[in-house]
Coordinates of C-alpha atoms and ligand atoms in Angstrom, one line a residue:
X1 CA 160.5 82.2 -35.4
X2 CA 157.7 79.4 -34.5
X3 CA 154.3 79.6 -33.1
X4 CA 154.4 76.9 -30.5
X5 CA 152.9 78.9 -27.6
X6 CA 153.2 82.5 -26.8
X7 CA 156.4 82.2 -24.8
X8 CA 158.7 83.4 -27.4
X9 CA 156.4 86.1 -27.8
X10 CA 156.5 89.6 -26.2
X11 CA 153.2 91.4 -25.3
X12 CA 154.1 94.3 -28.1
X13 CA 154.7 91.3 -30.8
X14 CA 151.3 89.4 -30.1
X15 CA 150.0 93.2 -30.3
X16 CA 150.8 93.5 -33.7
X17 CA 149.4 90.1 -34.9
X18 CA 146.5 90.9 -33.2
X19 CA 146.2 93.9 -35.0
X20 CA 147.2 92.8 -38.2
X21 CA 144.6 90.5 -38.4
X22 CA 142.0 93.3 -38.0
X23 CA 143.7 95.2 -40.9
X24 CA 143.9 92.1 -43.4
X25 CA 140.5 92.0 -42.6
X26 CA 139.5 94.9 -43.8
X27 CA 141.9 95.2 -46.5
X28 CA 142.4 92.0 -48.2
X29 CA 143.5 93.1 -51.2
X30 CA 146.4 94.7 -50.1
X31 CA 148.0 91.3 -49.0
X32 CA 146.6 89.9 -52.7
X33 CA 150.1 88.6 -54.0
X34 CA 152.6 89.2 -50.8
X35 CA 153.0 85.7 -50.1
X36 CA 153.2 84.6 -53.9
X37 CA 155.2 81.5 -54.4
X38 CA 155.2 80.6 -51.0
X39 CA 154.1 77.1 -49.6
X40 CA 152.5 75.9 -46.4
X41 CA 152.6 72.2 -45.4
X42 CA 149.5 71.7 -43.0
X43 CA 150.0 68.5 -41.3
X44 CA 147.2 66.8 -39.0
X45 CA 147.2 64.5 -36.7
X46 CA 143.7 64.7 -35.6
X47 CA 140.4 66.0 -37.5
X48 CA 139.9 69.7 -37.8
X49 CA 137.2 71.7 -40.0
X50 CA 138.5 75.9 -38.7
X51 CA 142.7 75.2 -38.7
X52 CA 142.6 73.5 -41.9
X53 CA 139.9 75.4 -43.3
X54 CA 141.0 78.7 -42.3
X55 CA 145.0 78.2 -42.9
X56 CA 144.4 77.0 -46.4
X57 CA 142.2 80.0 -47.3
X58 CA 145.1 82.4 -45.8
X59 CA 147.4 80.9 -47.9
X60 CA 145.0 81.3 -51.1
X61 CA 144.4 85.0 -50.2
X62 CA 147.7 85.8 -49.5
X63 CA 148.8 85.0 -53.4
X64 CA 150.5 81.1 -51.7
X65 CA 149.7 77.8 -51.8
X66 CA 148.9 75.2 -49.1
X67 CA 149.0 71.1 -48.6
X68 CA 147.4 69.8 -46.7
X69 CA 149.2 66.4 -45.5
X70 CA 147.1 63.7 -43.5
X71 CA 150.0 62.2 -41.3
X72 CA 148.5 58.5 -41.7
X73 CA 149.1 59.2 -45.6
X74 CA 153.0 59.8 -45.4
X75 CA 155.9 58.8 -44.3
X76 CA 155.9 60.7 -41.0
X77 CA 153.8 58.0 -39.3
X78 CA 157.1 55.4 -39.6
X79 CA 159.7 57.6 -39.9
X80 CA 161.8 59.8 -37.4
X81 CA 160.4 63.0 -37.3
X82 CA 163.7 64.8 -37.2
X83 CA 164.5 63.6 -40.6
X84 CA 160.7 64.0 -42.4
X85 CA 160.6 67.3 -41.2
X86 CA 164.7 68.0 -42.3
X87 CA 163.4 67.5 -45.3
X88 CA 160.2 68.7 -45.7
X89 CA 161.3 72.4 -44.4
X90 CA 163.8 72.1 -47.9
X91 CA 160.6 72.1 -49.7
X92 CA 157.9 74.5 -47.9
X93 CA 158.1 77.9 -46.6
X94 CA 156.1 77.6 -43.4
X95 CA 154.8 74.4 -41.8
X96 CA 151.8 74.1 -39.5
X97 CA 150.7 70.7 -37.5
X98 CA 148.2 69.3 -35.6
X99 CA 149.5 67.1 -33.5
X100 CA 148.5 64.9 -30.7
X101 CA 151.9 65.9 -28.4
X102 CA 153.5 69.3 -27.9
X103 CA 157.0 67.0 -27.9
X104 CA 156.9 66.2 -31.2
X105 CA 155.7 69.9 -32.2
X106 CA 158.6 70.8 -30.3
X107 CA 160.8 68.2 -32.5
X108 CA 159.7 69.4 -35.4
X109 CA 160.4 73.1 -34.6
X110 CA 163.9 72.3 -33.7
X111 CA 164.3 70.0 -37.2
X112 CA 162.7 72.7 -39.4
X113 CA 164.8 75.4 -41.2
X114 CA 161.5 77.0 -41.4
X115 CA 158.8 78.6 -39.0
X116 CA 156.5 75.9 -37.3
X117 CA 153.2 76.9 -36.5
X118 CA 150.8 75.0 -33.7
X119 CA 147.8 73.8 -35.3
X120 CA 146.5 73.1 -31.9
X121 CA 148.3 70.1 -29.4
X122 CA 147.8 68.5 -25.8
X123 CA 149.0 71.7 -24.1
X124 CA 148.2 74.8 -26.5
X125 CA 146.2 76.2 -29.1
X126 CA 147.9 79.9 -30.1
X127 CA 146.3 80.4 -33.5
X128 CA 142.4 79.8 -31.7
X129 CA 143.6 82.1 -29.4
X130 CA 144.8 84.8 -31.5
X131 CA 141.2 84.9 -33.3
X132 CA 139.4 85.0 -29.4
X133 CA 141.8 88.4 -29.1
X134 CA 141.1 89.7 -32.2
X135 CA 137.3 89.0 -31.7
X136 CA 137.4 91.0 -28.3
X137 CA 139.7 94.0 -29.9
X138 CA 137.1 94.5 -32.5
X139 CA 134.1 94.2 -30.2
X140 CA 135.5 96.3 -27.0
X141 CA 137.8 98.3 -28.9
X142 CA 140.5 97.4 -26.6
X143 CA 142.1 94.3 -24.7
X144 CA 143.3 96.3 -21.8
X145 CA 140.9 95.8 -18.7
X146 CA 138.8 93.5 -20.6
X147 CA 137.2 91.1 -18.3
X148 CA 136.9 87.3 -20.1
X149 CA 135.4 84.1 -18.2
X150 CA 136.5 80.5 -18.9
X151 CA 134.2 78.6 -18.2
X152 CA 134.8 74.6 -19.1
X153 CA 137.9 72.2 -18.8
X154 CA 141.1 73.6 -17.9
X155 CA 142.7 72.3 -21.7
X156 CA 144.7 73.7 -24.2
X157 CA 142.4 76.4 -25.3
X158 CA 142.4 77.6 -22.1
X159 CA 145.9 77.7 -21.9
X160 CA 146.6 79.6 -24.9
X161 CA 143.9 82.4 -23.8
X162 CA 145.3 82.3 -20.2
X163 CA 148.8 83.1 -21.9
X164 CA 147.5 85.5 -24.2
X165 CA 145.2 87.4 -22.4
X166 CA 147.5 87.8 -19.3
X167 CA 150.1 89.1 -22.2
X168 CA 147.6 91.8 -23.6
X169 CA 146.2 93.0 -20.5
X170 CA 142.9 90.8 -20.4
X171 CA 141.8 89.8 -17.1
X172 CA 141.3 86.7 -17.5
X173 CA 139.2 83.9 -14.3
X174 CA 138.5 80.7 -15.2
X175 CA 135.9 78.1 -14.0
X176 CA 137.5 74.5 -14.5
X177 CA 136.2 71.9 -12.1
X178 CA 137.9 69.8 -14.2
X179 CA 142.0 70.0 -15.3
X180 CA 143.2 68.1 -18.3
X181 CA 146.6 66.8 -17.1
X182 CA 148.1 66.7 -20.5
X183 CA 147.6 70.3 -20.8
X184 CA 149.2 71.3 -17.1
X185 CA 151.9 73.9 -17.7
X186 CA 152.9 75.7 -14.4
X187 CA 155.8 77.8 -16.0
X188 CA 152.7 79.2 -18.1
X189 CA 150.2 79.4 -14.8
X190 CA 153.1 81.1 -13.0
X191 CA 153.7 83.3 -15.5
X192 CA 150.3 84.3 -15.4
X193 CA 149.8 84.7 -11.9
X194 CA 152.7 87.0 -11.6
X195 CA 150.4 89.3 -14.1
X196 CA 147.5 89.7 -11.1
X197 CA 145.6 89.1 -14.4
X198 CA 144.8 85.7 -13.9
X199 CA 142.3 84.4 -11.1
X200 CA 141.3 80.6 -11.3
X201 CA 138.0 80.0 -8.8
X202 CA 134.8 78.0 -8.7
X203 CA 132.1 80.4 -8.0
X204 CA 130.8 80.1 -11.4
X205 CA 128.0 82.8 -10.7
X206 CA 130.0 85.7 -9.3
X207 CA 132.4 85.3 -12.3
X208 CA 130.1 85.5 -14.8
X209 CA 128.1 88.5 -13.2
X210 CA 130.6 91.3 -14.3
X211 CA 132.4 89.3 -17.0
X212 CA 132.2 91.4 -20.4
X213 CA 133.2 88.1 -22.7
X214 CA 131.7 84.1 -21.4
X215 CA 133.9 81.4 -23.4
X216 CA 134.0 78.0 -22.9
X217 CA 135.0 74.9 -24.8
X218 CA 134.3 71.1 -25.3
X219 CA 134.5 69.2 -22.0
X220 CA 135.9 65.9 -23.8
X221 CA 138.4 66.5 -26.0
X222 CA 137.9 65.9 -29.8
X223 CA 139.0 62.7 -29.8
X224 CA 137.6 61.4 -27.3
X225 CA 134.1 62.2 -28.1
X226 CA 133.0 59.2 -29.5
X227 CA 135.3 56.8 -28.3
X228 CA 133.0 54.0 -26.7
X229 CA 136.1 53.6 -24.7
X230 CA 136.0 56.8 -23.3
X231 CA 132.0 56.7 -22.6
X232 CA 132.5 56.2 -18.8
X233 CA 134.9 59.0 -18.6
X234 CA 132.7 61.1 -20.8
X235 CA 129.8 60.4 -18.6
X236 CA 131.5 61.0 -15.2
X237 CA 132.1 64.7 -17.0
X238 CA 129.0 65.2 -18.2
X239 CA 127.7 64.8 -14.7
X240 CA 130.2 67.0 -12.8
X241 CA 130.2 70.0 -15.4
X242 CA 126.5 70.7 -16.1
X243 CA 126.4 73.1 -13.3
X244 CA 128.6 75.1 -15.5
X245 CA 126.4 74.5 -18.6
X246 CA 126.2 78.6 -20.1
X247 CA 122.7 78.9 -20.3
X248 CA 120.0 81.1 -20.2
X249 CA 119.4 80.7 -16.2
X250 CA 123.6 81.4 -16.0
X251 CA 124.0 84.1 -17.7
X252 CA 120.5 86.3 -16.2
X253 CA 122.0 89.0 -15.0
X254 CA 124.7 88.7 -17.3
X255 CA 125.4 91.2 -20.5
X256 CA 128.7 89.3 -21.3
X257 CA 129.4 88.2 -25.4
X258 CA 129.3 84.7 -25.7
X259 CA 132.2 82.9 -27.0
X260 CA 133.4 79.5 -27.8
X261 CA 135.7 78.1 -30.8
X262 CA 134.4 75.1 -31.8
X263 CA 133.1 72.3 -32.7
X264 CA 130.2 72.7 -30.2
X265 CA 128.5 70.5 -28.5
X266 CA 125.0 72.1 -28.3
X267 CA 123.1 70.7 -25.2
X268 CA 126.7 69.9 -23.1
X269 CA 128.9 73.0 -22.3
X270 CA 126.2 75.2 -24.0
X271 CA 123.1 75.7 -24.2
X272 CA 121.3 76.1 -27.8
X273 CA 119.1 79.3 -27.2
X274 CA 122.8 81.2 -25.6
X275 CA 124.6 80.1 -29.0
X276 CA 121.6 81.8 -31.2
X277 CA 121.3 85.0 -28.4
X278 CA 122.3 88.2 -30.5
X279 CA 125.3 88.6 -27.5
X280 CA 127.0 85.1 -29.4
X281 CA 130.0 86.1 -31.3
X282 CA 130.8 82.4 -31.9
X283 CA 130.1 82.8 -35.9
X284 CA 132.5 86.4 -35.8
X285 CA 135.0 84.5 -34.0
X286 CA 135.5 81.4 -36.0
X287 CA 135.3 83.8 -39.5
X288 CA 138.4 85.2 -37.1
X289 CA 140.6 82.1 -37.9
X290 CA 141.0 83.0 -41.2
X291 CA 142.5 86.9 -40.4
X292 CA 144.5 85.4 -37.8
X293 CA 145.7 82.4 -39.8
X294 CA 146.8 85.4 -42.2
X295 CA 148.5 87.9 -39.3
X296 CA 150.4 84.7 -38.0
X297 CA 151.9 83.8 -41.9
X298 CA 152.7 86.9 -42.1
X299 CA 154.6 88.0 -39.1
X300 CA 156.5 84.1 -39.6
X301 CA 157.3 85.1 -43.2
X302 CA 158.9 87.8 -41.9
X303 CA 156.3 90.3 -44.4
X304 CA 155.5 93.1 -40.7
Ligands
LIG401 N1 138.6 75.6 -33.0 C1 139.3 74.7 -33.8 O1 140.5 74.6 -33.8 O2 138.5 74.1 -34.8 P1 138.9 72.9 -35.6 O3 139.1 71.7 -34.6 O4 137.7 72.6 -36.4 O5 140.1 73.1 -36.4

């Protein structure tokens, strides 16, 4: 089994990551030693501080050991991926990547004779969104009914909580004036819309008015950011989303938590004073990563 998306994934199996997570949590010593011997090649394309961070912790807590490979740094950046990761899956238990396309994630899950987990791509980011469920479970005490807001660009984040929210019975609207077309995946927005869980719209202020969770995310992707190439593009962004800033005017008559997973970009798709408010979760949902990281090595080792 992989971790490419939640496709492969029933409802009742993202269920019991979810809920795993909450119970490693709570009881880390119990999962002490159960992944002893065991070996997790972390691959990155891009930068990350939560996937790496939080996946190489996992692995330490759970008795294993992880590597964390720099693609630039090895052979994968000349070589056919097939073959690298033919062999590399002779060598490690578990693989996870961040990579820049969701075809070469998909390469590398059909070349691997073991479980490859998305460390975040073009088109999805399951592991994030595993830690955004578990963040609502613990706060509402349920996902059923739950009402989340997206508020931002329509990206991979948003993907991966659009699939996993329609799965667990979150209702889930999202504000995106803007769509990333890397990210576009109508089998996935289909999907969802069959749920009648998922409601895309514009009207930024009725959606947030009865929404019980507020998430949004980076309106340039990562690496982007500070690519003087990409300043005009950045700019024409900036300029179209700040309507859609969460702030403290937005969110008024608002009582909603405030998510977002990170790296922020205080002053852009949020506003300082919201990410400090005592109805931010942002810091309880990044510590997430790590319990999730630690449900999702688990159910791929095949220890639940
Ligand atoms: N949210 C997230 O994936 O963080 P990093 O980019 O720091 O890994």
């Amino acid at each position: 089994m992989h971790l490419i998306n939640f496709k492969e994934l029933s409802s009742q199996q993202l269920m019991e990551i979810i809920d795993k997570a909450i119970e490693a949590k709570f009881n880390p010593e119990k999962y002490r030693t159960v992944l002893n011997g065991k070996s997790l090649a972390m691959i990155f394309q891009k930068t990350s501080t939560r996937t790496r961070v939080s996946f190489e912790v996992a692995m330490t807590q759970l008795g294993g050991h992880a590597l964390f490979i720099d693609w630039r740094t090895t052979n994968l950046a000349l070589a056919d991926i097939h073959d690298e990761i033919r062999y590399l899956s002779r060598n490690v238990d578990c693989i996870m990547a961040r990579l820049m396309k969701n075809a070469d994630l998909q390469a590398m899950a059909k070349a691997s004779r073991v479980p490859v987990i998305n460390g975040c791509d073009e088109k999805y980011h399951p592991s994030q969104a595993v830690a955004d469920l578990m963040t609502m479970k613990e706060k509402k005490g349920t996902l059923k009914g739950v009402k989340l807001v997206y508020i931002g660009a329509h990206n991979n984040v948003c993907n991966s909580l659009i699939e996993g929210c329609t799965k667990t019975g979150v209702k889930i609207t999202t504000v995106t004036p803007i769509f990333n077309e890397p990210s576009r995946d109508e089998e996935l927005l289909e999907n969802a819309r069959k749920t009648g869980l998922y409601e895309p719209t514009l009207n930024v202020k009725k959606a947030v008015k009865d929404a019980e969770f507020v998430y949004t995310d980076t309106w340039i992707d990562m690496e982007f950011f500070q690519d003087p190439k990409y300043a005009e593009e950045k700019e024409k962004r900036v300029k179209l989303m700040m309507p859609y800033q969460i702030n403290k005017e937005l969110m008024k008559r608002s009582n909603a938590y405030i998510m977002h997973d990170m790296p922020i970009h205080r002053g852009y798709e949020i506003s300082s004073d919201i990410i400090e408010s005592s109805k931010s979760v942002i810091y309880e949902q990044s510590e997430n990563r790590l319990y999730s990281a630690k449900a999702i090595l688990l159910k791929l080792l095949q220890k639940y």
